[in-house]
Amino acid sequence: MADGTKAVVDTSAADGAADEAALAAAIDELADGTARATAAGSPAKKDGGGTDSGAAAGTTDGEARAARPTAPAPTPPAASAPATTAPAPAPAPAPAPGEPTPETTAPLSVSEIAAELASGDAGTGRTDPAPAAAAPAKRPPRDPQPTHDPRDTATLPQTLPAPQRRSGDMIGHRYRLEECISSTETFSSWRAVDEKLRRAVGVHLMASGHQRARKVLAAAKSAALLGDPRFVQVLDAVQEGELVYVVREWLPHASDLAKLLSDGPLEPHEAYQMVRQVTDAVAAAHRRGQAHLRLTPRCVLRTDSGQYRINGIAVDAALRGLGGEGGGEDAERVDTRAIGALLFAALTHRWPYPEDRYDLKGLPRNLREVAPEQVRAGVHKGLSELAARALLDHPPHHAEPITTPDGLARAIALMPRIRQPQPDLPAFTSPPRHNTHALPTAPNPTRVVAAPGTAPAPVVAPVRRSGRRLRTVVKVTASAVALGAIGVASWQLVDNLRTGSTAIASPQASSTSATPTAHTATHDPAPIPVKDALSYNPLGEKADGAASLPKAIDEDPASEWQTNWYNDAFGSKPGTKEGTGLLLDLGSAQTVSKVTLKWSTATTAELRMPGKSVGNAQTAKPGDFTVLGKKAGTAVEYNLDSPVTTRYLLIWLTNLSKNPDGGPNPGKYQAFLGDVKVFG
């Protein structure tokens, strides 16, 4: 109708009652069918416009729908069912003039209604008769190309070939590859040259799309922040396009432990130094939250000065997919067991596992849980017990195992110190024995020449015994003199070998002159190795040039110790520092006669030694040191008029050069020390 209301066909009262009964039965049947359709997982969606369930969806108010032929059986009118969009209606017969136009709806069967409800078409605008709780969970949208968080490395490939590079290729427009040191399926390691700083470096290469690439970058950055000179420094870690590369320090004159063991086991003192220095470094790293997780003989390097340094902290494990293994106590146990394996190999010249590794032969498979002294005779007992406690979970003799680097460091500190053996003395040839028959003796009293014409004097027995006694005394005296000469010569020879200098013979008194003759003493300086280089910066807040301290004593002039840079020269303004220093540790008290320094730029520095009252040279004030000399320039030499005996020497820098424009830190004041040599 024009007003939009619904119209029904006028029937008799009986027909109306029957229709009402049929309508009620159809509604019940329809409700059962709707519930089954809803349970089948096809709920109807409610139209956003709020269309009434009794109105035809998508039709204009007042429009009449075409009537379908009705079935003989009574069926519910369409108004009782949810509205559906019917097919294009057939034209209805024209009503008689003056009669109202009824809104007739073709009835649908229950099966048709259920089929339309099950279709679940979103465009029909039907209202869902089922409760909201019965609706199934919403499906996630299907994306043919899913997007992932780039930090989710689980979506990256687990295996990706190592980038193919050749000698001469440039990495990052700075590093020129020279020699491939090692190569695996996923990464390669190279010796390269830093074209900017003209120095050798080590480079690891990996594809940036590899699953381990992010862990390698994170491990390299954390290792660079460690700042401990006992570890080989990480200089750069970059992801550039499809390539990830990590740049590290290169030690050209260092030898790894595997090479040191190629000639046989280490001496007890050298093995003690190795395990002490490595343990102290690893324990310090663990206190700062870092672990190595792959400590092998290839990672432990010994410099010419006798200092041990560790390569590949965190990075080696990340390159091989070990970065996520072992956290907390597990990581400490892994590194402690690795140190025990290093000490075991150093003492026995055998790898403590059945497999052959690092040019070392493995143990027989029937040997399990054994100490080094059970593998090789003559092993130092204290070091053998230490290696067994660090390596084995059940050490022999019911000893307590050591599971952390800190615990291993404490155990080493409690051991008696193993002293360095004295060098073998050359074979001493005894001087020829003196010919006692050539020594002057008293005349034989028995041989008395009688005067002519006189009878010979009788032989007196006591005189004969007195002559024999005199000869015995002379022989004993000569032997004592010879033994004394041998003792003096031996003492002088041993003293010369210990001090490294030529013995100076004392002037002998002349039998014809009462005045002794003076001889000019000659001295040939002998080099003294520097055991350690320490930063001395009592006037600053932090260590000066801590990352490059070992470069001052590595006997490589190309590698330099670099001080921190300063905006102003020392002492140029009120409040500026007076200087900074480098403290040299000779290991023990040595006799020093000369020190040479090589600077890259002109630098003024004083050579000082701690006074007798100084306890700790590293914490003493600059005024507590005695000035031995002051030099300026690039190649300086301190020649001491009188040799001094000291363990520590201080190079106190009082004036730095200004960096040129175009170089590192332009316009700043800085010093670069390439080489230090000490002579006795």
mmCIF file with all atom_site columns, C-alpha atoms in Angstrom, residues 21 31 98 107 113 139 195 318 453 473 487 514 526 549:
data_model
loop_
_atom_site.group_PDB
_atom_site.id
_atom_site.type_symbol
_atom_site.label_atom_id
_atom_site.label_alt_id
_atom_site.label_comp_id
_atom_site.label_asym_id
_atom_site.label_entity_id
_atom_site.label_seq_id
_atom_site.pdbx_PDB_ins_code
_atom_site.Cartn_x
_atom_site.Cartn_y
_atom_site.Cartn_z
_atom_site.occupancy
_atom_site.B_iso_or_equiv
_atom_site.pdbx_formal_charge
_atom_site.auth_seq_id
_atom_site.auth_comp_id
_atom_site.auth_asym_id
_atom_site.auth_atom_id
_atom_site.pdbx_PDB_model_num
ATOM 1  C CA . ALA A 1 21  ? -3.397  -22.495 13.667 1.00 0.00 ? 21  ALA A CA 1
ATOM 2  C CA . ALA A 1 31  ? 12.244  -22.038 14.603 1.00 0.00 ? 31  ALA A CA 1
ATOM 3  C CA . GLY A 1 98  ? -11.797 0.562   -6.907 1.00 0.00 ? 98  GLY A CA 1
ATOM 4  C CA . PRO A 1 107 ? 5.265   -18.341 0.889  1.00 0.00 ? 107 PRO A CA 1
ATOM 5  C CA . ILE A 1 113 ? 14.269  -20.885 4.185  1.00 0.00 ? 113 ILE A CA 1
ATOM 6  C CA . ARG A 1 139 ? 38.516  -16.056 11.102 1.00 0.00 ? 139 ARG A CA 1
ATOM 7  C CA . GLU A 1 195 ? 92.822  1.557   3.651  1.00 0.00 ? 195 GLU A CA 1
ATOM 8  C CA . ALA A 1 318 ? 77.135  -16.245 17.280 1.00 0.00 ? 318 ALA A CA 1
ATOM 9  C CA . GLY A 1 453 ? 188.288 -33.299 52.643 1.00 0.00 ? 453 GLY A CA 1
ATOM 10 C CA . VAL A 1 473 ? 151.534 -27.891 53.192 1.00 0.00 ? 473 VAL A CA 1
ATOM 11 C CA . GLY A 1 487 ? 135.023 -20.336 42.698 1.00 0.00 ? 487 GLY A CA 1
ATOM 12 C CA . ALA A 1 514 ? 151.629 1.351   44.526 1.00 0.00 ? 514 ALA A CA 1
ATOM 13 C CA . ALA A 1 526 ? 120.391 -5.656  26.739 1.00 0.00 ? 526 ALA A CA 1
ATOM 14 C CA . LEU A 1 549 ? 97.298  -0.086  25.575 1.00 0.00 ? 549 LEU A CA 1
#
